[in-house]
mmCIF file of N, CA and C in Angstrom:
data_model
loop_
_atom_site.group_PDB
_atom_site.id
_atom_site.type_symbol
_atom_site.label_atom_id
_atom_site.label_comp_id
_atom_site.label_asym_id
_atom_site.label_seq_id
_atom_site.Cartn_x
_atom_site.Cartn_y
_atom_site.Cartn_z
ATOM 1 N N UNK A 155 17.381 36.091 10.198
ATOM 2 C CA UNK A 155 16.196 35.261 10.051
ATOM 3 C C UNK A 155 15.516 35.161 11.420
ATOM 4 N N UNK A 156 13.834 35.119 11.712
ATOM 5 C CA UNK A 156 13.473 35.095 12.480
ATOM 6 C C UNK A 156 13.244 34.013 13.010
ATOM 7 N N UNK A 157 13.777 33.697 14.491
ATOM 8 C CA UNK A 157 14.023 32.429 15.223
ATOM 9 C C UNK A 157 12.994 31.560 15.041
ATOM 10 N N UNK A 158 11.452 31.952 14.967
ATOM 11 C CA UNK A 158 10.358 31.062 15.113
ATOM 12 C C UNK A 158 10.684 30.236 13.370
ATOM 13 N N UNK A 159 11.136 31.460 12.068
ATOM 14 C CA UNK A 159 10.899 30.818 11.038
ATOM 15 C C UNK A 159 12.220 30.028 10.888
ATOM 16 N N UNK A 160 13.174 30.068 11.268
ATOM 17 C CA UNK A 160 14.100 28.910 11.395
ATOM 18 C C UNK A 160 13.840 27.740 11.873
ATOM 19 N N UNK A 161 13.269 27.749 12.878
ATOM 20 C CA UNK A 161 12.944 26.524 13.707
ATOM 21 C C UNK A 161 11.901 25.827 13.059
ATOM 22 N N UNK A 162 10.871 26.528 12.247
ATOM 23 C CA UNK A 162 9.617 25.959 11.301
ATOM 24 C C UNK A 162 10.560 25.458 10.364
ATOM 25 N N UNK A 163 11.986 26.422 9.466
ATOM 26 C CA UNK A 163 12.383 25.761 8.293
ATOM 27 C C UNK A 163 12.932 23.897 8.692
ATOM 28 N N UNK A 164 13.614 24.192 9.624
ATOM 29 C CA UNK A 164 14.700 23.317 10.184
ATOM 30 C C UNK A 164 13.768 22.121 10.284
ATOM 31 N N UNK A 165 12.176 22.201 10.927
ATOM 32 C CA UNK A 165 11.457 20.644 11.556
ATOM 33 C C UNK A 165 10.987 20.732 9.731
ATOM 34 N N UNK A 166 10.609 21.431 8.812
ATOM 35 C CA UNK A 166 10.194 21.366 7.553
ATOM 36 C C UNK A 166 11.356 20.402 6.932
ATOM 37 N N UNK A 167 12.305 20.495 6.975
ATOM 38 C CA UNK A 167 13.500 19.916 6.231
ATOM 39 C C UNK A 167 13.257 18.419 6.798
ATOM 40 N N UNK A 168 13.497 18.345 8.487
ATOM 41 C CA UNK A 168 13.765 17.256 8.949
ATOM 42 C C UNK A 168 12.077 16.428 8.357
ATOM 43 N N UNK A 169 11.283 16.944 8.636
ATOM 44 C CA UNK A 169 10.152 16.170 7.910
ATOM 45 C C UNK A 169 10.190 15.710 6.572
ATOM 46 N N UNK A 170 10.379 16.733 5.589
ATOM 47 C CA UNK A 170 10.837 15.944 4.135
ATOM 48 C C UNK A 170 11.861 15.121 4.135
ATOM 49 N N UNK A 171 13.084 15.053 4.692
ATOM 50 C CA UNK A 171 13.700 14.072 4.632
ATOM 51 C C UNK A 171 13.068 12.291 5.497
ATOM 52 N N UNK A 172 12.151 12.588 6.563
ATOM 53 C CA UNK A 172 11.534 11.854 7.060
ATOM 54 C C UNK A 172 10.330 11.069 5.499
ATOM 55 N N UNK A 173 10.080 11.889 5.117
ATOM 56 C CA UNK A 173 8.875 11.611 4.067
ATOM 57 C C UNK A 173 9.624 10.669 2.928
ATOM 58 N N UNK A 174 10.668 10.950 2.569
ATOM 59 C CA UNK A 174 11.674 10.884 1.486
ATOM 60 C C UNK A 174 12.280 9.408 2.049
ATOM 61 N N UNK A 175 12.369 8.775 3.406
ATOM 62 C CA UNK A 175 12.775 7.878 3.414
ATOM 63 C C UNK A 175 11.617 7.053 3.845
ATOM 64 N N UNK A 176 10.375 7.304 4.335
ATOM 65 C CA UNK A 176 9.135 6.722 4.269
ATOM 66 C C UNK A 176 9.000 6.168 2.792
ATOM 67 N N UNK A 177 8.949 6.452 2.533
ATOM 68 C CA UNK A 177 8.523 7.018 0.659
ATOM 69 C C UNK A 177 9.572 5.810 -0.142
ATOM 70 N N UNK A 178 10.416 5.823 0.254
ATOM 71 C CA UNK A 178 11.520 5.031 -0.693
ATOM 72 C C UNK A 178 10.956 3.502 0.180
ATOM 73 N N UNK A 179 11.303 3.455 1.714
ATOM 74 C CA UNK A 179 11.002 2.339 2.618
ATOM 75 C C UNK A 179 9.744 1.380 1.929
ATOM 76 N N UNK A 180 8.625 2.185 1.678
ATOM 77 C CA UNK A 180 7.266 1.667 1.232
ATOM 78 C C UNK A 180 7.503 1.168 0.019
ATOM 79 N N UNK A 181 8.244 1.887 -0.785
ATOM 80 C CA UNK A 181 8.109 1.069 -2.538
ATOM 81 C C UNK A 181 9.418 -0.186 -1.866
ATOM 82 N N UNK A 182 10.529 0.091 -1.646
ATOM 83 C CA UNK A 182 10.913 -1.198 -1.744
ATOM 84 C C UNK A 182 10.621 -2.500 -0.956
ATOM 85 N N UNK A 183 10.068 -2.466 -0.250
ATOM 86 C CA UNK A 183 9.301 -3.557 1.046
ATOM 87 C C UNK A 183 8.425 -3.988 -0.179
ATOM 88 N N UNK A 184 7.377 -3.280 -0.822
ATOM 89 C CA UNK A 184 6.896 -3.381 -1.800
ATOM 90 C C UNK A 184 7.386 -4.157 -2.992
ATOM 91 N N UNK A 185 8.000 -3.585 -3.156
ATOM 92 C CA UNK A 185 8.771 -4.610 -4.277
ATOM 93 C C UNK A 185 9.762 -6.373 -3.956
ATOM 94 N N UNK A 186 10.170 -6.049 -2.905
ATOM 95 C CA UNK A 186 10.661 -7.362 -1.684
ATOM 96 C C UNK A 186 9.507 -7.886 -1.670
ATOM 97 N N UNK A 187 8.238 -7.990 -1.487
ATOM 98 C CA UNK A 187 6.967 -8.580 -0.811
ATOM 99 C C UNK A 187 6.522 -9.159 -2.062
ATOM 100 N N UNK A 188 6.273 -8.737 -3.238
ATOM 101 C CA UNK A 188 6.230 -9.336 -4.961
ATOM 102 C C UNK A 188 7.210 -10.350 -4.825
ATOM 103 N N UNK A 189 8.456 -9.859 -4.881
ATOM 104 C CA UNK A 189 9.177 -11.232 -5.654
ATOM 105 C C UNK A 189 9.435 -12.369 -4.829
ATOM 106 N N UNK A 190 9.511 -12.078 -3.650
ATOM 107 C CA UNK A 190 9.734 -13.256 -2.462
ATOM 108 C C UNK A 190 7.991 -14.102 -2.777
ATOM 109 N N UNK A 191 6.718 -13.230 -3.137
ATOM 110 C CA UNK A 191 6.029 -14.176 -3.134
ATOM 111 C C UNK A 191 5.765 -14.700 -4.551
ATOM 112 N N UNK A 192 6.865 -14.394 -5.652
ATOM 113 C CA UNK A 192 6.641 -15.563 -6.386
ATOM 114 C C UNK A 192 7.458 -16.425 -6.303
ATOM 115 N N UNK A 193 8.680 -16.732 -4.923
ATOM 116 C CA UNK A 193 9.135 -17.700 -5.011
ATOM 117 C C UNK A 193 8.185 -18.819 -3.723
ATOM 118 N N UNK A 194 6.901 -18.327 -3.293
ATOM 119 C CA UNK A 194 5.932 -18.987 -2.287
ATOM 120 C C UNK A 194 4.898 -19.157 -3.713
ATOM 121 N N UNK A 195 3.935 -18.789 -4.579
ATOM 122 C CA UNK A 195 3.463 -19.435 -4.996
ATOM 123 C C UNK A 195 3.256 -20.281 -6.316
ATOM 124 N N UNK A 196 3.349 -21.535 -6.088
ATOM 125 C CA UNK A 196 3.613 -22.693 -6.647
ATOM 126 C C UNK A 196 3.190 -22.385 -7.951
ATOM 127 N N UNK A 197 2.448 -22.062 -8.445
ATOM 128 C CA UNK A 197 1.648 -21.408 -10.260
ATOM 129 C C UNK A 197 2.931 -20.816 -10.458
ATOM 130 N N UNK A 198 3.814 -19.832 -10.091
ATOM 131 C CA UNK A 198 4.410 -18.986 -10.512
ATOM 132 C C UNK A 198 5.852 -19.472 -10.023
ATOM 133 N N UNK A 199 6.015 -20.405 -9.511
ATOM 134 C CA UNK A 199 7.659 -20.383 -8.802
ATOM 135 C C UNK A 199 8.108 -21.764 -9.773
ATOM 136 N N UNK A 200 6.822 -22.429 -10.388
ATOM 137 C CA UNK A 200 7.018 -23.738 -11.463
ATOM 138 C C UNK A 200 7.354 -23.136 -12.895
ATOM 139 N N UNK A 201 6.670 -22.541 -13.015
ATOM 140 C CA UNK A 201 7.425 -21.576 -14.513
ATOM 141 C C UNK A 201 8.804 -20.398 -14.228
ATOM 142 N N UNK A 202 9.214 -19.909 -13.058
ATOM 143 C CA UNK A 202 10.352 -19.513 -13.397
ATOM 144 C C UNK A 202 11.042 -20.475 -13.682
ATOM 145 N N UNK A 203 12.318 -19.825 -14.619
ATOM 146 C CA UNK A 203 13.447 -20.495 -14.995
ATOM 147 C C UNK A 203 14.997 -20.085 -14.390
ATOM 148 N N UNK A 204 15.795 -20.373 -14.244
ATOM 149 C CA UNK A 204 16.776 -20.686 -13.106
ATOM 150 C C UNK A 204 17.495 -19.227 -13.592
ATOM 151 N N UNK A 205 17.721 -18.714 -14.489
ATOM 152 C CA UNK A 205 18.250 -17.414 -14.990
ATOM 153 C C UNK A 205 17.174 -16.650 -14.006
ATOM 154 N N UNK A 206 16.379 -16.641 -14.228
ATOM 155 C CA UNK A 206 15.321 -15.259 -13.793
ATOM 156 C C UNK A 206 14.930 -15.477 -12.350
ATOM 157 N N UNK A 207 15.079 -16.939 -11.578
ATOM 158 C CA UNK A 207 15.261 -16.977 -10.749
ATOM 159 C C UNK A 207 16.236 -16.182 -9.703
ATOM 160 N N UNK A 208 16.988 -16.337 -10.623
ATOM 161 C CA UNK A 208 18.760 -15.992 -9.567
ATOM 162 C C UNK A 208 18.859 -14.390 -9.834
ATOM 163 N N UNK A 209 17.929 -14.121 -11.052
ATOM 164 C CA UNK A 209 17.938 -12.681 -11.189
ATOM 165 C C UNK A 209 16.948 -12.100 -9.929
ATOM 166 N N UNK A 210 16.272 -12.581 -9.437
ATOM 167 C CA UNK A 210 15.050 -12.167 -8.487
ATOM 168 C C UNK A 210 15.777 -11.982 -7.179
ATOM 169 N N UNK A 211 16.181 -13.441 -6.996
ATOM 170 C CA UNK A 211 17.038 -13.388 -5.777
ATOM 171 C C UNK A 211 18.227 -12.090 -5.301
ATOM 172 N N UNK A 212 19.235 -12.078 -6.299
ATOM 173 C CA UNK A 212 19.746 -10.721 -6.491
ATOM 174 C C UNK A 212 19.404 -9.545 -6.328
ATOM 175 N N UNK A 213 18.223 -9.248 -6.958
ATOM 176 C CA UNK A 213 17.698 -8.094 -6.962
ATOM 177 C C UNK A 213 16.915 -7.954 -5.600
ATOM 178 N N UNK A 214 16.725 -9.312 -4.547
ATOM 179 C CA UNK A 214 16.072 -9.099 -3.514
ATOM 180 C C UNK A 214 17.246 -8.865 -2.633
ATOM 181 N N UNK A 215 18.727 -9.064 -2.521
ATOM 182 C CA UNK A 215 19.502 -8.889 -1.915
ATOM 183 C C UNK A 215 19.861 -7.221 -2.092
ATOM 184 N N UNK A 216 19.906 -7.180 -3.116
ATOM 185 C CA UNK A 216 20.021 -5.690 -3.621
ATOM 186 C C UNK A 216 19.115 -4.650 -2.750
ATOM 187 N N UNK A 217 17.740 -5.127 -3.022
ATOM 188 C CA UNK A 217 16.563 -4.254 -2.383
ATOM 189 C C UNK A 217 16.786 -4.413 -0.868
ATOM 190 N N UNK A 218 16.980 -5.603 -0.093
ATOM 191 C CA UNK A 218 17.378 -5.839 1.384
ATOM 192 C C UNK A 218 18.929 -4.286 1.424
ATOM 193 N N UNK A 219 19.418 -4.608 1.098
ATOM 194 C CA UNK A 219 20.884 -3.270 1.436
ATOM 195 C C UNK A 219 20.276 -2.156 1.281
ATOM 196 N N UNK A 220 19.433 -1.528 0.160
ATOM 197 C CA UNK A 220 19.270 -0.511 0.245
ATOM 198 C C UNK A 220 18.112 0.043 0.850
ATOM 199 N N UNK A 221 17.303 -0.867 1.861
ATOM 200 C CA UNK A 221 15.787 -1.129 3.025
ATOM 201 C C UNK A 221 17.288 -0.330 4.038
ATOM 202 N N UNK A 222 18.358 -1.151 3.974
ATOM 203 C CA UNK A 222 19.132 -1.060 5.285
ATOM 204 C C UNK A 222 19.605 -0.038 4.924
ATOM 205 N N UNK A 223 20.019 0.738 3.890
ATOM 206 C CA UNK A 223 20.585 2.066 3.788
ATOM 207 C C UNK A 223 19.355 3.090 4.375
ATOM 208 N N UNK A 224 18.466 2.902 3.557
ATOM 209 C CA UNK A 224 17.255 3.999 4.155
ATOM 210 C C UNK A 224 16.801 4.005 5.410
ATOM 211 N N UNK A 225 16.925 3.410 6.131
ATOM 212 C CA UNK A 225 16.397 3.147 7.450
ATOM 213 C C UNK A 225 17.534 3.988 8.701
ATOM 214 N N UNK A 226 19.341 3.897 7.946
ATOM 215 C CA UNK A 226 20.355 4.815 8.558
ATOM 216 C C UNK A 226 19.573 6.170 8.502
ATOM 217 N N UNK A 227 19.822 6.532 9.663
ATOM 218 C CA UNK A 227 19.832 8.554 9.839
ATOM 219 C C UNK A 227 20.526 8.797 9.514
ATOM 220 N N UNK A 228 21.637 8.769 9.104
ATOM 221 C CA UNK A 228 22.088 9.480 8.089
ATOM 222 C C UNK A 228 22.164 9.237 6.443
ATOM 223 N N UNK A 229 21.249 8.426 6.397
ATOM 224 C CA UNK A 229 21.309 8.166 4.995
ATOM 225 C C UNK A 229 20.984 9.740 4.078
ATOM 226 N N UNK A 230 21.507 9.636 3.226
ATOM 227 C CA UNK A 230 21.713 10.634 2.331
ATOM 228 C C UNK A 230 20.381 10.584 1.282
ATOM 229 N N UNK A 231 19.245 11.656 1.659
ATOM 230 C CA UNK A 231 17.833 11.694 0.947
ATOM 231 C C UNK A 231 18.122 11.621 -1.061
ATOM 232 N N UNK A 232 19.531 12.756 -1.391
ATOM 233 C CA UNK A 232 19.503 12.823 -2.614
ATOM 234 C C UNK A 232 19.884 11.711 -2.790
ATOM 235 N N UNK A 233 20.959 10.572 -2.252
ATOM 236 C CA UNK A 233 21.614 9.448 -2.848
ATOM 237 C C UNK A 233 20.009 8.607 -2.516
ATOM 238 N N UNK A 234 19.064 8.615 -2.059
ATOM 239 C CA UNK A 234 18.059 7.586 -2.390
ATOM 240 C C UNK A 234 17.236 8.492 -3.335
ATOM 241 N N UNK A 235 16.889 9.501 -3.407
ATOM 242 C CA UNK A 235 16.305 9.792 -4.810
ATOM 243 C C UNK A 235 17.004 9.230 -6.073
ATOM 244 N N UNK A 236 18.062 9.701 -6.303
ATOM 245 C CA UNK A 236 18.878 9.180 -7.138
ATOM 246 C C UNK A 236 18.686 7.880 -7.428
ATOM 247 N N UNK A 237 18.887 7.021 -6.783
ATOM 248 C CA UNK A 237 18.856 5.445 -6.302
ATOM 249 C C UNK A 237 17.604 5.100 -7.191
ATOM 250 N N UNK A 238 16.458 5.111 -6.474
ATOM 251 C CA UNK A 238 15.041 4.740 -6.804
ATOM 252 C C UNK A 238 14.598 5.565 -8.233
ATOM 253 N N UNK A 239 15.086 6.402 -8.545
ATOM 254 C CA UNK A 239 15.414 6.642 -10.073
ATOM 255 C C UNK A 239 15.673 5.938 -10.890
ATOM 256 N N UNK A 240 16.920 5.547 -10.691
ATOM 257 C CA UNK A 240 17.556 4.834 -11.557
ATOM 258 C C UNK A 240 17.464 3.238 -11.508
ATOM 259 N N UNK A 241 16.906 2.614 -10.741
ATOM 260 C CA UNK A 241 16.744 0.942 -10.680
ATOM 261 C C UNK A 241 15.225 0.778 -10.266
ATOM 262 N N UNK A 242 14.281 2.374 -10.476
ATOM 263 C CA UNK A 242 12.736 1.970 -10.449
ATOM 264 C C UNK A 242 12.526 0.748 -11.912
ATOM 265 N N UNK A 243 12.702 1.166 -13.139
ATOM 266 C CA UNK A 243 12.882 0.600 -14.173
ATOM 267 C C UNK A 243 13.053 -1.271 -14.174
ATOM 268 N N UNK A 244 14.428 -1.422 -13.535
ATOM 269 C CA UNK A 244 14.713 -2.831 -13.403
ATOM 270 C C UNK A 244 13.994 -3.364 -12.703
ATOM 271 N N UNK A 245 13.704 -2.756 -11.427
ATOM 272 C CA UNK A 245 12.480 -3.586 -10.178
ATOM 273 C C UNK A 245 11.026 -3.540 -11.176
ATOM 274 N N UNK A 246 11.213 -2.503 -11.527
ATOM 275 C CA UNK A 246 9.490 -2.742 -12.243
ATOM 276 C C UNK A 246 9.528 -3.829 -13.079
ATOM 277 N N UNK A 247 10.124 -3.867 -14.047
ATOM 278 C CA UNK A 247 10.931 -5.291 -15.155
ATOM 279 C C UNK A 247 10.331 -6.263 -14.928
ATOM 280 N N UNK A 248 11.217 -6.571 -13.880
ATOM 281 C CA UNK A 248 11.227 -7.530 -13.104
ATOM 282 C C UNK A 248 9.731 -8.000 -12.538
ATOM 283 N N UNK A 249 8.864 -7.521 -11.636
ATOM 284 C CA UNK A 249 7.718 -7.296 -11.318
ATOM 285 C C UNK A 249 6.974 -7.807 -12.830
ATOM 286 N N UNK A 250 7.250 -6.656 -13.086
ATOM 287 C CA UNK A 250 6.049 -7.171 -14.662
ATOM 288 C C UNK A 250 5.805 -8.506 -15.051
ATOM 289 N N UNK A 251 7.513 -9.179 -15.217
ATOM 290 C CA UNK A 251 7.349 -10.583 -15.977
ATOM 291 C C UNK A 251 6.390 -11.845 -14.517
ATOM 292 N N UNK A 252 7.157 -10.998 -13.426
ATOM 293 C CA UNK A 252 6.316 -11.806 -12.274
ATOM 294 C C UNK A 252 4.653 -12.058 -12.719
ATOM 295 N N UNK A 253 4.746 -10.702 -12.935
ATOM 296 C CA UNK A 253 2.813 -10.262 -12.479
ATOM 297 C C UNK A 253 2.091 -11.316 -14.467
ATOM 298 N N UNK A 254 3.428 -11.015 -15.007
ATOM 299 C CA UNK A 254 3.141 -11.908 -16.940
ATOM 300 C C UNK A 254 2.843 -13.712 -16.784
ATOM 301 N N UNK A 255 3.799 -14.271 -15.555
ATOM 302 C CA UNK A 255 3.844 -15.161 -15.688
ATOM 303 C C UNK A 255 2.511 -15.807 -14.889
ATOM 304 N N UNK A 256 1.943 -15.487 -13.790
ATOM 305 C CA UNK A 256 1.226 -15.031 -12.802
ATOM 306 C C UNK A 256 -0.558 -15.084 -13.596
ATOM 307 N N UNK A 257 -0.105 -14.532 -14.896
ATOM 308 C CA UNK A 257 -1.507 -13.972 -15.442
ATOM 309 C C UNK A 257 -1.532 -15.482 -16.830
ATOM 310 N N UNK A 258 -0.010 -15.526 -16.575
ATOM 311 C CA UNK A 258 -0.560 -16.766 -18.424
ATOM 312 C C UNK A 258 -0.455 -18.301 -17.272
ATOM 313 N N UNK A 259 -0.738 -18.437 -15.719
ATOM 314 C CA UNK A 259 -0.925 -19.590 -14.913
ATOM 315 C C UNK A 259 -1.722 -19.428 -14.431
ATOM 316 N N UNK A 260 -2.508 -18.308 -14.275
ATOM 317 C CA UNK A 260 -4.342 -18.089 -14.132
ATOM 318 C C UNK A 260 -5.041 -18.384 -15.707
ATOM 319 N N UNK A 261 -4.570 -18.047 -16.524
ATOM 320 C CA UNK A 261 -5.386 -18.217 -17.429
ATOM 321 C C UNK A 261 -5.529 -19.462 -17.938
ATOM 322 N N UNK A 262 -4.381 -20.579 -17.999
ATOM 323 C CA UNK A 262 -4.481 -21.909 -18.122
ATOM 324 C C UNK A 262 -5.365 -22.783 -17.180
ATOM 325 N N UNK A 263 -5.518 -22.333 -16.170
ATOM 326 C CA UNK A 263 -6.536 -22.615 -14.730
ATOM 327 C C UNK A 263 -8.057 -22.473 -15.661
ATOM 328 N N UNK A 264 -7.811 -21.056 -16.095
ATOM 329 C CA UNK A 264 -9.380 -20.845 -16.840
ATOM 330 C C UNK A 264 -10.201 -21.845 -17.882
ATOM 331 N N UNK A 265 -8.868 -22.201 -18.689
ATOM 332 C CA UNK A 265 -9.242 -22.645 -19.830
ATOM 333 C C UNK A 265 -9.637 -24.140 -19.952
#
């Protein structure tokens, strides 16, 4: 293999894996930044209920470990693909009923 195209493959790799943990970093900060602020605003932190509360909280401890996994150099790019695969679903869930509860304490405001 020719030295110049090794050295292009090698910074190509190290960049996608750079992208790959950008990429994961942004959605979950993202998703941390939602649920922490429905436990700041008052419309939305008066209608959770103590189940879905403690479910939020959890899932923000959850999302905090795996901010701290991605952020390791050596974190392993397939084990966070994998990862954000499989618990995009629950964080979204989750989110939704935020963004549900959020929308039926604006609309009582309206009415």
């Amino acid at each position: 293999m020719n030295p110049d195209v090794y050295v292009r493959k090698k910074t190509n790799d190290k960049d996608d894996k750079y992208k790959v943990k950008a990429k994961a970093k942004g959605i979950l900060e993202g998703y941390v930044s939602k649920m922490k602020h429905a436990f700041k605003d008052e419309t939305i932190r008066s209608k959770l209920k103590p189940a879905f509360k403690k479910e939020i909280e959890e899932a923000i401890g959850h999302l905090n470990g795996w901010l701290k996994y991605v952020q390791n150099p050596q974190a392993d790019d397939n084990e966070i693909k994998k990862n954000m695969k499989l618990n995009k679903k629950y964080y979204e869930d989750i989110i939704a009923k935020i963004k549900q509860l959020k929308q039926s304490s604006s609309s009582t405001w309206s009415s």
